[in-house]
PDB file of C-alpha atoms and ligand atoms in Angstrom:
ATOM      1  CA  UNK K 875     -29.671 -68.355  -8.673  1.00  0.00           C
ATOM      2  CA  UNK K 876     -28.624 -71.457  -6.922  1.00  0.00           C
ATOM      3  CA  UNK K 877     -28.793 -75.545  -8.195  1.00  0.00           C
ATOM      4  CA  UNK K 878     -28.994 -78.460  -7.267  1.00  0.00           C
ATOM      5  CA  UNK K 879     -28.600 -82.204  -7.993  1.00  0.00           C
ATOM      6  CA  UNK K 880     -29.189 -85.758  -7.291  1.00  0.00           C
ATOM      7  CA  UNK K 881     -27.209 -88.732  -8.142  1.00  0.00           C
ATOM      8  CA  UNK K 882     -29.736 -91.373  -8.929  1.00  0.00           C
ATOM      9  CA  UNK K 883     -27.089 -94.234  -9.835  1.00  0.00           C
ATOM     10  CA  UNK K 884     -23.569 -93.831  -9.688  1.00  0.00           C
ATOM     11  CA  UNK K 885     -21.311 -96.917 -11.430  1.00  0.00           C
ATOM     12  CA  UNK K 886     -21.225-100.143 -13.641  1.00  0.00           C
ATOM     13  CA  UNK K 887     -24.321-100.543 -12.922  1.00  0.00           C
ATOM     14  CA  UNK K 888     -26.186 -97.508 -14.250  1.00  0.00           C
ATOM     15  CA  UNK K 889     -25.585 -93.620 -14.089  1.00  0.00           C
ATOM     16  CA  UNK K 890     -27.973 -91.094 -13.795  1.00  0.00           C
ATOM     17  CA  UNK K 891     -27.956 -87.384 -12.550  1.00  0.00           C
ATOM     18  CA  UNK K 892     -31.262 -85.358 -11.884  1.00  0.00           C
ATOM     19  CA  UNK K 893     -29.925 -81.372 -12.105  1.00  0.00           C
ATOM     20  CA  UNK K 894     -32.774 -78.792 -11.408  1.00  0.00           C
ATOM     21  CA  UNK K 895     -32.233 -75.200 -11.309  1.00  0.00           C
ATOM     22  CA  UNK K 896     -33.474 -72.151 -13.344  1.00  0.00           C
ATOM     23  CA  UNK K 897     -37.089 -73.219 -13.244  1.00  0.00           C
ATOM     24  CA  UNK K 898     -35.857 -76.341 -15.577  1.00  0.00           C
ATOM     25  CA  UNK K 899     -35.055 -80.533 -14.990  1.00  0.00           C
ATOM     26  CA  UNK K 900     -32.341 -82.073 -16.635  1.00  0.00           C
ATOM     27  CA  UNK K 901     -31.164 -85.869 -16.315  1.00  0.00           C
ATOM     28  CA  UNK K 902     -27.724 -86.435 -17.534  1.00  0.00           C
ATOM     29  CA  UNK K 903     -27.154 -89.832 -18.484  1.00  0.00           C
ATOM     30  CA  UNK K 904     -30.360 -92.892 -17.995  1.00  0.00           C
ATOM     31  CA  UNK K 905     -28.070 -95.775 -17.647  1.00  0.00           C
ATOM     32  CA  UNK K 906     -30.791 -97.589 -15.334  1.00  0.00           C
ATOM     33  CA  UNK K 907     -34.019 -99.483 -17.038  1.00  0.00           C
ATOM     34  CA  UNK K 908     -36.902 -97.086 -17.565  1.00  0.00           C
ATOM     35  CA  UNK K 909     -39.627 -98.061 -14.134  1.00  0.00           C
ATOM     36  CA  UNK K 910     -36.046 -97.676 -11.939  1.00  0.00           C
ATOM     37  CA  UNK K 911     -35.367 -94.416 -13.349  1.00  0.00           C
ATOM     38  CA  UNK K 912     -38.877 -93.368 -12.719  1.00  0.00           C
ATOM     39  CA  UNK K 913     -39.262 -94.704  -9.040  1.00  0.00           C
ATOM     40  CA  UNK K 914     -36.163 -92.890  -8.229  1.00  0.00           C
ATOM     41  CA  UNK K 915     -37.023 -89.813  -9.771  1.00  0.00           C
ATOM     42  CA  UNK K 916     -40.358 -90.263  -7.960  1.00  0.00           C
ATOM     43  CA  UNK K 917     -38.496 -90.637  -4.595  1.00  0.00           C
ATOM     44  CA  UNK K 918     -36.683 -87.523  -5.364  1.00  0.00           C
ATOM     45  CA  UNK K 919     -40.142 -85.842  -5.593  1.00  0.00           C
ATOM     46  CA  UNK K 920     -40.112 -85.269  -9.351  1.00  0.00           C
ATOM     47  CA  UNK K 921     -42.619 -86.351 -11.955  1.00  0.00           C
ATOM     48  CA  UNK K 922     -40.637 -88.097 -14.893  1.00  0.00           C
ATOM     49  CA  UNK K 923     -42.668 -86.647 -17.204  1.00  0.00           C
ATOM     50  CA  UNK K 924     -41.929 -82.282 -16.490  1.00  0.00           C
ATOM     51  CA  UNK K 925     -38.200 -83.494 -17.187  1.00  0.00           C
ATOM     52  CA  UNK K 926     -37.406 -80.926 -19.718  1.00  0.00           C
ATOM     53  CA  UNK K 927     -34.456 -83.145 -21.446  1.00  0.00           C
ATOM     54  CA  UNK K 928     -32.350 -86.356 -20.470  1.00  0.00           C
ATOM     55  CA  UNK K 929     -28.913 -85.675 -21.757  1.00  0.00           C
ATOM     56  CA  UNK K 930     -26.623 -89.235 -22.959  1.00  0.00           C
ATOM     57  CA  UNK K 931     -23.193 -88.713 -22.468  1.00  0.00           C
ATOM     58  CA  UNK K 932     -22.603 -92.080 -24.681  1.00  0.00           C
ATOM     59  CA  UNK K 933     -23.779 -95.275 -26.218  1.00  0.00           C
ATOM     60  CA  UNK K 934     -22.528 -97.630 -22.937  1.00  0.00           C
ATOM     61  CA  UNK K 935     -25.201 -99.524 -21.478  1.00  0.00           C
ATOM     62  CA  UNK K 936     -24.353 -97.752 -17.814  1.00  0.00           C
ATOM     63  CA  UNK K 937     -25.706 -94.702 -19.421  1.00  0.00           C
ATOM     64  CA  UNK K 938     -27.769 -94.711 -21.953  1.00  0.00           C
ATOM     65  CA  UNK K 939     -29.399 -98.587 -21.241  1.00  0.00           C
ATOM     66  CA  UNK K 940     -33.081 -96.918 -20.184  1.00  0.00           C
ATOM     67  CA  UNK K 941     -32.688 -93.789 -22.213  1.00  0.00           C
ATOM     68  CA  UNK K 942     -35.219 -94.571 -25.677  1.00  0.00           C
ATOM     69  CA  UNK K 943     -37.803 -96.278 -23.316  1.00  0.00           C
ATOM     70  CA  UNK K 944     -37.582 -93.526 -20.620  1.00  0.00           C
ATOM     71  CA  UNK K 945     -38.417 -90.827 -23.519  1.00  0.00           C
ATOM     72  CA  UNK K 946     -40.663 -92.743 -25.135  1.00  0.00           C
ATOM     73  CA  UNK K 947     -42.952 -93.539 -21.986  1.00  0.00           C
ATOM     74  CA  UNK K 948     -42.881 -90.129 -20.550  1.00  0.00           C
ATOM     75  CA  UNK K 949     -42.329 -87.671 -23.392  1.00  0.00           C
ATOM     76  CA  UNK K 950     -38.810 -86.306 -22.905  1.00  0.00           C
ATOM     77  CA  UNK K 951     -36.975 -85.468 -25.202  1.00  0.00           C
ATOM     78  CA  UNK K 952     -33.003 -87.336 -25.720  1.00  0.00           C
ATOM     79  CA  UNK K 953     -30.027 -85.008 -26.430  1.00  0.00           C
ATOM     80  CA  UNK K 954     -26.558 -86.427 -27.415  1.00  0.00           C
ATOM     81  CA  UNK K 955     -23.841 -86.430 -30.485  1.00  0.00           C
ATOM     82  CA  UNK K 956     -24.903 -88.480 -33.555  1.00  0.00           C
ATOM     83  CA  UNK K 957     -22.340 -90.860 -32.787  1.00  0.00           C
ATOM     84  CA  UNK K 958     -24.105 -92.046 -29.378  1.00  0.00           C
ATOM     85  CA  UNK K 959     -28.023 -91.784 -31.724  1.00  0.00           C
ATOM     86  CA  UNK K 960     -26.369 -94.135 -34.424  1.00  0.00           C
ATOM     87  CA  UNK K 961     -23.937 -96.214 -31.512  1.00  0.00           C
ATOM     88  CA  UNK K 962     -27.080 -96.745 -29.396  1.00  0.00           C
ATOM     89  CA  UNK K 963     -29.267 -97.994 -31.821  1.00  0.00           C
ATOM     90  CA  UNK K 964     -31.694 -94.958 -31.196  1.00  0.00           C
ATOM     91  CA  UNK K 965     -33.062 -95.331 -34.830  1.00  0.00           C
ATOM     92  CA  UNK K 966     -35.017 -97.842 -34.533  1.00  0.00           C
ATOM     93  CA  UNK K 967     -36.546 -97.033 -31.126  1.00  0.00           C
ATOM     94  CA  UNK K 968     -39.690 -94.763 -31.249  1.00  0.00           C
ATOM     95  CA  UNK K 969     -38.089 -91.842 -29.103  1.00  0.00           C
ATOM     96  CA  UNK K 970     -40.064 -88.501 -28.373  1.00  0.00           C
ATOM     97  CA  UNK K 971     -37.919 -86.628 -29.923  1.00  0.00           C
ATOM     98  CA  UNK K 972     -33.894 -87.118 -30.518  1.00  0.00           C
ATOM     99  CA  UNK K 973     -31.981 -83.264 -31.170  1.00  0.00           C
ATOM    100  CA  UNK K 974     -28.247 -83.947 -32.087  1.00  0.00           C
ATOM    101  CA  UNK K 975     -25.594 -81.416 -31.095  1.00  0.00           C
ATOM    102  CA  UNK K 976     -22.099 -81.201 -31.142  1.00  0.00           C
ATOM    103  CA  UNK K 977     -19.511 -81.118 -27.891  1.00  0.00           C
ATOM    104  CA  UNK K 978     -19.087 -77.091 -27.751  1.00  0.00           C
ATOM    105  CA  UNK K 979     -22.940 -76.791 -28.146  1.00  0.00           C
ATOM    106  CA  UNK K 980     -25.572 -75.364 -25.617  1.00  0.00           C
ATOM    107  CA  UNK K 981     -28.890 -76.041 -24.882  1.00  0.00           C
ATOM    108  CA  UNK K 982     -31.413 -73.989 -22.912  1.00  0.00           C
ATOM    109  CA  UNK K 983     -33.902 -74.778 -20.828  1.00  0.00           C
ATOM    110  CA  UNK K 984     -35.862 -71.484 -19.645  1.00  0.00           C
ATOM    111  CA  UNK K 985     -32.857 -70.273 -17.154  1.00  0.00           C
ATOM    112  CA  UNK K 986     -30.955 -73.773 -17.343  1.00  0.00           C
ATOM    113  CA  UNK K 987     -28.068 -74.072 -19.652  1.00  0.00           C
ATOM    114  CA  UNK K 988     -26.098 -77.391 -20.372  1.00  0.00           C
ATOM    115  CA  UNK K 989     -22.872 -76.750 -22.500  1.00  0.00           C
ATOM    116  CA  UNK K 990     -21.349 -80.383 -23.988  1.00  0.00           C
ATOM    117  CA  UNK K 991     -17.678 -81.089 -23.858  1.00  0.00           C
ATOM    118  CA  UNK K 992     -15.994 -83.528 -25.897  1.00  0.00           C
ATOM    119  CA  UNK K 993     -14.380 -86.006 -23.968  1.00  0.00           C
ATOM    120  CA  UNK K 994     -11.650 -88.827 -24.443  1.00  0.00           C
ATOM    121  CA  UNK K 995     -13.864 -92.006 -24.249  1.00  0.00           C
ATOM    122  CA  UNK K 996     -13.503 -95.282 -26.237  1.00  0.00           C
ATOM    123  CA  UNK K 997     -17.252 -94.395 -27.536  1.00  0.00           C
ATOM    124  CA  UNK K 998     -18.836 -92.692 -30.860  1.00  0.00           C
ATOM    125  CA  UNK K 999     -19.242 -89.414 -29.286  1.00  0.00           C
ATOM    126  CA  UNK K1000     -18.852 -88.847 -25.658  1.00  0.00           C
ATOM    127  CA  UNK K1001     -19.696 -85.998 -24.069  1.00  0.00           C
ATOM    128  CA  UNK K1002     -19.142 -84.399 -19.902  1.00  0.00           C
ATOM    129  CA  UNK K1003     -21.628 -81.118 -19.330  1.00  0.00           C
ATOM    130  CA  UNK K1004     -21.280 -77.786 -17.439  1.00  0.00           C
ATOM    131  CA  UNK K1005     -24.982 -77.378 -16.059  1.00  0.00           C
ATOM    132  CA  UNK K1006     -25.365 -73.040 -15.546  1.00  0.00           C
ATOM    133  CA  UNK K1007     -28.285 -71.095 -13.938  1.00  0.00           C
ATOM    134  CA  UNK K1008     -27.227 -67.570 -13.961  1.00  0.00           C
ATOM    135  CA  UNK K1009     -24.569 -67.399 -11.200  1.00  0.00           C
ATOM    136  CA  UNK K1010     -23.825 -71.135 -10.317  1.00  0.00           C
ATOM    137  CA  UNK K1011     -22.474 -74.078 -12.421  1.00  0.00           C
ATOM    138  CA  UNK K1012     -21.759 -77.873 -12.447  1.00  0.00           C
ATOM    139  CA  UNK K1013     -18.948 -79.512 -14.227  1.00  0.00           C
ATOM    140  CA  UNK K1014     -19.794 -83.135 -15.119  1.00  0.00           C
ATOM    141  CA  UNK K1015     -17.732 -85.708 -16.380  1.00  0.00           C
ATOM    142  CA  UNK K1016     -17.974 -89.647 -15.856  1.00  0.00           C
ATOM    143  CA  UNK K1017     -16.331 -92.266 -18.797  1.00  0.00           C
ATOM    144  CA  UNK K1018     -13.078 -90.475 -19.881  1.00  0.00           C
ATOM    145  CA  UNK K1019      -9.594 -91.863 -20.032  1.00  0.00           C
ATOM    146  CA  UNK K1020      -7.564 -88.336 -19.255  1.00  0.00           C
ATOM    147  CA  UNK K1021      -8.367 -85.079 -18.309  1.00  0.00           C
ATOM    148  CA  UNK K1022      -7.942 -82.435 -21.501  1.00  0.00           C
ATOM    149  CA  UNK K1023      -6.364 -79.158 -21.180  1.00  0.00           C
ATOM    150  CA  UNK K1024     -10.156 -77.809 -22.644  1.00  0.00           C
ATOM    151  CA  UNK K1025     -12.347 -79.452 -19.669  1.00  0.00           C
ATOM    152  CA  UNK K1026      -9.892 -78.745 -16.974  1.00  0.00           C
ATOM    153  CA  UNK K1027     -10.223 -74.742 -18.539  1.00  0.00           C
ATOM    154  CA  UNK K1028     -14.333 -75.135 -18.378  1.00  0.00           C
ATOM    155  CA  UNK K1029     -14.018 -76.720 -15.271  1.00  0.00           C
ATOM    156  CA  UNK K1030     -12.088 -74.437 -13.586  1.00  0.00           C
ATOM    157  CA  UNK K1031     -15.517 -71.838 -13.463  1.00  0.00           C
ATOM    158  CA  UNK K1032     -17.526 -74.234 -11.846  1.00  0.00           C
ATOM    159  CA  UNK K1033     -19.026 -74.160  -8.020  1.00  0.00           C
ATOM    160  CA  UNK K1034     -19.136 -77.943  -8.276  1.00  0.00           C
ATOM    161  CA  UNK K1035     -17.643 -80.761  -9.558  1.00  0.00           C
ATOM    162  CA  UNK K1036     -18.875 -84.385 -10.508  1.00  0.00           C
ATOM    163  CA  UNK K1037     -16.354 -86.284 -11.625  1.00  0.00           C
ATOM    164  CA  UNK K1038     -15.495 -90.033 -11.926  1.00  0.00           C
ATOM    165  CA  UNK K1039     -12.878 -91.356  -9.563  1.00  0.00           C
ATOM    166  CA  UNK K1040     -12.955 -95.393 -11.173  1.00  0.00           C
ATOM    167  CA  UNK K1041     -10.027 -97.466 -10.057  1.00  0.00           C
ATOM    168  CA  UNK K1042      -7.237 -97.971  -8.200  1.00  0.00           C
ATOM    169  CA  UNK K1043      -4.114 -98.466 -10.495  1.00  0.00           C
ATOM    170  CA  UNK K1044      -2.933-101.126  -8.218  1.00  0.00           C
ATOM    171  CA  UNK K1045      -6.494-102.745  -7.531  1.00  0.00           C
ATOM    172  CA  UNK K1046      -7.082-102.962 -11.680  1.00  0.00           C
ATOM    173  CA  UNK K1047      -3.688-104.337 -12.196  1.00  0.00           C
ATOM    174  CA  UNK K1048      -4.335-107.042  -9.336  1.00  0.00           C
ATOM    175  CA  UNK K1049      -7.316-107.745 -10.293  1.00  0.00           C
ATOM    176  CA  UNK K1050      -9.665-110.086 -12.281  1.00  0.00           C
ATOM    177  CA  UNK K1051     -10.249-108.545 -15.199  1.00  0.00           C
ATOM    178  CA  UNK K1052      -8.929-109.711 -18.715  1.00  0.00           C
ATOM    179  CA  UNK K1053      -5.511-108.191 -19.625  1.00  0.00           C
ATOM    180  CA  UNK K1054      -7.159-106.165 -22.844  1.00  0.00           C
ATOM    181  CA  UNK K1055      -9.946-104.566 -20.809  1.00  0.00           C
ATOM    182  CA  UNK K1056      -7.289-103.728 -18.007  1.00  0.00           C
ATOM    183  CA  UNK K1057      -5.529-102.022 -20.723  1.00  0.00           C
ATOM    184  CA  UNK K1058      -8.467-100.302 -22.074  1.00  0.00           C
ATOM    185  CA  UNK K1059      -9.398 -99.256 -18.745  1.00  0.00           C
ATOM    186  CA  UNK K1060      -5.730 -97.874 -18.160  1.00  0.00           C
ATOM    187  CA  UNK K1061      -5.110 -96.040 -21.362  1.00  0.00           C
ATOM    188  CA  UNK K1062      -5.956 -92.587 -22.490  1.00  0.00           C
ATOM    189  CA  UNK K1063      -9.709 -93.260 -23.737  1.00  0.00           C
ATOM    190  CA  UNK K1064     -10.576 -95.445 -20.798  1.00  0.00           C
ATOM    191  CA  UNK K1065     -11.487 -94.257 -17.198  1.00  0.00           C
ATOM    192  CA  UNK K1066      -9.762 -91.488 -14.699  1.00  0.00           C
ATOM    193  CA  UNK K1067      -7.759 -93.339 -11.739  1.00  0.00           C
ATOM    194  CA  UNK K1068      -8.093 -92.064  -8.216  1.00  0.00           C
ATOM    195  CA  UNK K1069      -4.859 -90.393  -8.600  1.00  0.00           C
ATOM    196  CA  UNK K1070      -6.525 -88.853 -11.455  1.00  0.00           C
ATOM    197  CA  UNK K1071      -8.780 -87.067  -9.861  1.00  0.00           C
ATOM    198  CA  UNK K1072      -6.190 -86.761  -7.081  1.00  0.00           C
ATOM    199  CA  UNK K1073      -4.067 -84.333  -9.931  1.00  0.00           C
ATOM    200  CA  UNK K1074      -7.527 -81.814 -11.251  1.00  0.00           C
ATOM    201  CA  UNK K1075      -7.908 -81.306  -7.480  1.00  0.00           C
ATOM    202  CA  UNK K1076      -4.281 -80.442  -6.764  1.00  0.00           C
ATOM    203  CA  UNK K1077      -3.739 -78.560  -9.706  1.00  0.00           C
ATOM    204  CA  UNK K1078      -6.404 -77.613 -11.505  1.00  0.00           C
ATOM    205  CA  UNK K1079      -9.148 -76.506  -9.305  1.00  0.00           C
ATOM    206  CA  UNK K1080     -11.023 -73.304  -9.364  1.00  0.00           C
ATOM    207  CA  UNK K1081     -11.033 -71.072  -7.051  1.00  0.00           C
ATOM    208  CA  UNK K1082     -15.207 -71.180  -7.387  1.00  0.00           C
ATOM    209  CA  UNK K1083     -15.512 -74.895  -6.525  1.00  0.00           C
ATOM    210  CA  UNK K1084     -17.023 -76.064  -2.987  1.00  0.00           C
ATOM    211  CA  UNK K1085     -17.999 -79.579  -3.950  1.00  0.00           C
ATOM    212  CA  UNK K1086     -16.571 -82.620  -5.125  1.00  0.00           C
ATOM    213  CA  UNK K1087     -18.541 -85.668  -5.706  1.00  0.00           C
ATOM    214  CA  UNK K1088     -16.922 -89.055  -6.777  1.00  0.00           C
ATOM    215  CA  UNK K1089     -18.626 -90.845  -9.018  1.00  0.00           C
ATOM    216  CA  UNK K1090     -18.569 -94.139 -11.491  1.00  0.00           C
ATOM    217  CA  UNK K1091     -16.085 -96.032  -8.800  1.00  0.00           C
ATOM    218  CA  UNK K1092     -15.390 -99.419  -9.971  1.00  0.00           C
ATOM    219  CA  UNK K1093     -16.506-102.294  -7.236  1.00  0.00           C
ATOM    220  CA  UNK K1094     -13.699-104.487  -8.399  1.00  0.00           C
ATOM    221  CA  UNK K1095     -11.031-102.121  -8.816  1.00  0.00           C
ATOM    222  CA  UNK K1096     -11.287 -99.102  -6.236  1.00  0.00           C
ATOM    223  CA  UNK K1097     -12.533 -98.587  -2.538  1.00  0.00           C
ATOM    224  CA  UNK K1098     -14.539 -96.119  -1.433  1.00  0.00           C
ATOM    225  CA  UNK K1099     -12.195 -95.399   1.027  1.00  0.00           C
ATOM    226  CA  UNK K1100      -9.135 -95.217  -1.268  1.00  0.00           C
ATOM    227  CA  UNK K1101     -11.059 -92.853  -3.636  1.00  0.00           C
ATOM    228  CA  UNK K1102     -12.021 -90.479  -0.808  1.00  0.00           C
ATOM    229  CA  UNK K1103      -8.266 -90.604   1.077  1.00  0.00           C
ATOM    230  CA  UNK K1104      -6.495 -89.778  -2.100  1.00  0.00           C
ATOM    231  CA  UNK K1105      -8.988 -86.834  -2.984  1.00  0.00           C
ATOM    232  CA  UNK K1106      -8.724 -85.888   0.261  1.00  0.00           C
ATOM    233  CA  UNK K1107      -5.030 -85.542   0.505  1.00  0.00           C
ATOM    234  CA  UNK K1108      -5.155 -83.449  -2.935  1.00  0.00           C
ATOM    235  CA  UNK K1109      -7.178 -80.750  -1.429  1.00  0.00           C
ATOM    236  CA  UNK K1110      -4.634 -80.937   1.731  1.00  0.00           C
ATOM    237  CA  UNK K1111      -1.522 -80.721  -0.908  1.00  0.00           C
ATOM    238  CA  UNK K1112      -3.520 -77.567  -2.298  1.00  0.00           C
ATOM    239  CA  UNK K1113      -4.921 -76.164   0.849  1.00  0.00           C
ATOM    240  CA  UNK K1114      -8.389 -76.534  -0.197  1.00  0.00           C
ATOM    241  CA  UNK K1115      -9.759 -76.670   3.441  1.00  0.00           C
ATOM    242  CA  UNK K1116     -12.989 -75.558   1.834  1.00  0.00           C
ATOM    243  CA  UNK K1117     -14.074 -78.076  -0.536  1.00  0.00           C
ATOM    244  CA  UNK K1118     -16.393 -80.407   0.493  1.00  0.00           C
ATOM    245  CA  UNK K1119     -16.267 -84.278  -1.231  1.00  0.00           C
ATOM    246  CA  UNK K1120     -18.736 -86.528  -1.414  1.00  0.00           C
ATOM    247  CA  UNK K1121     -18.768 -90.344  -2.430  1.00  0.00           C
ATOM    248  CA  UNK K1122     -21.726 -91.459  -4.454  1.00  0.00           C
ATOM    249  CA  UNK K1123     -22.881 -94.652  -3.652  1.00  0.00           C
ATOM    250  CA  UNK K1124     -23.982 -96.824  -6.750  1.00  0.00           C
ATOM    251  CA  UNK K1125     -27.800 -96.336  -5.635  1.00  0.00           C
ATOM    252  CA  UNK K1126     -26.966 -92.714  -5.993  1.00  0.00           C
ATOM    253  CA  UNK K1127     -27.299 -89.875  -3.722  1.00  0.00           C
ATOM    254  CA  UNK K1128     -28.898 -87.360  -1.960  1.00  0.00           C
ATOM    255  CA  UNK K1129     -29.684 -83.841  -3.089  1.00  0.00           C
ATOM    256  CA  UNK K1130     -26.418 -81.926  -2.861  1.00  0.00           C
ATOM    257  CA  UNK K1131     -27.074 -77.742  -3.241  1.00  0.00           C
ATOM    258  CA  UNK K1132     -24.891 -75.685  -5.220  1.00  0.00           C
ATOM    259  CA  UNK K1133     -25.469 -71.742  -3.769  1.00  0.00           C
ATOM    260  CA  UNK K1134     -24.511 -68.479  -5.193  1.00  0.00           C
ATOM    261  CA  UNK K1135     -21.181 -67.429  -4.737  1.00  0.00           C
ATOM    262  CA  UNK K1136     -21.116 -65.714  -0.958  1.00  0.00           C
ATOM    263  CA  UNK K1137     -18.982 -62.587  -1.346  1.00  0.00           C
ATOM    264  CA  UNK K1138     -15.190 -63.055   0.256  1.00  0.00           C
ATOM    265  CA  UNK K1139     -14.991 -66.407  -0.387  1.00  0.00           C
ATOM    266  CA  UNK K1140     -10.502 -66.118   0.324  1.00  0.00           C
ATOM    267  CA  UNK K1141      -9.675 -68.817   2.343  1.00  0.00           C
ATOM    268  CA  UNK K1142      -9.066 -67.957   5.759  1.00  0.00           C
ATOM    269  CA  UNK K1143      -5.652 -67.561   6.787  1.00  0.00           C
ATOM    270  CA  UNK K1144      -5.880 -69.562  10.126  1.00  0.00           C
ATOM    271  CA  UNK K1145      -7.241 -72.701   7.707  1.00  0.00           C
ATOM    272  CA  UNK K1146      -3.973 -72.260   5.819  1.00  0.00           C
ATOM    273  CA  UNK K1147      -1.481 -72.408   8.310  1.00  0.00           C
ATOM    274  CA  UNK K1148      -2.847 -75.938   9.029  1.00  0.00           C
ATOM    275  CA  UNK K1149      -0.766 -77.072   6.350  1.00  0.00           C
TER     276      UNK K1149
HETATM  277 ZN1   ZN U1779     -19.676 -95.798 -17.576  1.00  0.00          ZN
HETATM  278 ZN1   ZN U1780     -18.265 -95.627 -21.082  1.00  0.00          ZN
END
């Protein structure tokens, strides 16, 4: 049973992720304002309202900034850790419904699961997902300053992979941002660097995964093209001629599929001799 998903914002500016598979709707993250978050849901075809669940990975603005108005204009009910209800100020706000869990918990959704991961964030209680139907999976992680030995293990049985890929080491360092942030940003509860990424493709990819997507890039401190290049020359490094990676833009993207597993998935031998 295959799945698939939508970026519908990708960065500083707002993060959201529209999953669907299993006869269910997740969102993971509604870091844009409430009427955005509906139109692009709309343009994807879906009715805000038969979302079964929106999923906050944290309190940050870029991901949970539309979440209580979102649920309390079309019904859905929020999921998240304690530490992003009491962070985000969810209290107060007249939400459908709020259900706490804890990173190792899952959550059904007729044949939809979402398992939370703890992750190393400078928030209350961040969280990545694996999204599951039956035979397929996502791995999801944006906001995390290193990648731990447990969510390189759960990612490693996933067909696909979001992940952020936020700055350039050199770009940050360069750049205009405040010393304290840059260090923030830099150390082990800020963001994942391009090279990063560059390392969980080289080294700690499954042999399930087909796609990559990039996500959460920084405008100030990365380049598309430098994000893409040094993913790209991972996979070479690991002769992953078969994984596909995408960029997301910050207005999000397209729907990207995530089939069952076809049956002799080793990589050809001709593909490996290219390297
Ligand atoms: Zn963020
Ligand atoms: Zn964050």
């Amino acid at each position: 049973m295959s799945l698939r998903f939508r970026l519908l914002g990708s960065g500083s500016e707002g993060n959201a992720t529209l999953v669907e598979g299993g006869g269910a709707r997740v969102l993971l993250d509604a870091g844009l304002g409430p009427r955005q978050l509906a139109e692009r849901l709309q343009s994807a075809g879906v009715d805000p309202a038969a979302l079964d669940a929106v999923f906050v990975s944290h309190e940050h603005g870029d991901h949970a900034r539309g979440a209580a108005a979102f649920s309390r204009r079309f019904g859905v009910p929020l999921f998240g850790t304690h530490g992003t209800f009491v962070a985000a100020g969810f209290a107060s706000a007249k939400i459908a419904r709020y259900e706490s869990v804890v990173a190792g918990d899952t959550r059904s959704f007729r044949r939809l699961t979402v398992k939370t991961l703890a992750v190393p964030h400078d928030a209350a209680g961040p969280l990545a997902f694996v999204v599951s139907t039956a035979s397929v999976s996502l791995g999801h992680a944006t906001d995390l300053g290193h990648l731990s030995r447990a969510l390189v293990a759960a990612f490693r049985g996933c067909d696909a992979l979001l992940v952020e890929s936020n700055y350039d080491p050199a770009l940050l360092r360069d750049g205009p941002y405040p010393w304290s942030l840059k260090e923030r940003i830099l150390g082990p509860f800020g963001h994942l660097s391009n090279g990063d990424v560059g390392r969980l493709l080289e080294k700690g990819l499954g042999p399930r995964c087909r796609k990559v997507v990039l996500a959460h890039l920084s405008r100030k401190n990365n380049h598309p093209e430098l994000a893409l290049m040094s993913s790209e020359e991972a996979l070479g490094r690991a002769r992953r001629g078969d994984v596909r990676v995408t960029l997301a833009a910050p207005d999000g993207t397209g729907w990207i599929g995530v089939g069952a597993p076809r049956k002799a998935q080793a990589p050809a031998q001709g593909q490996l001799r290219l390297f």
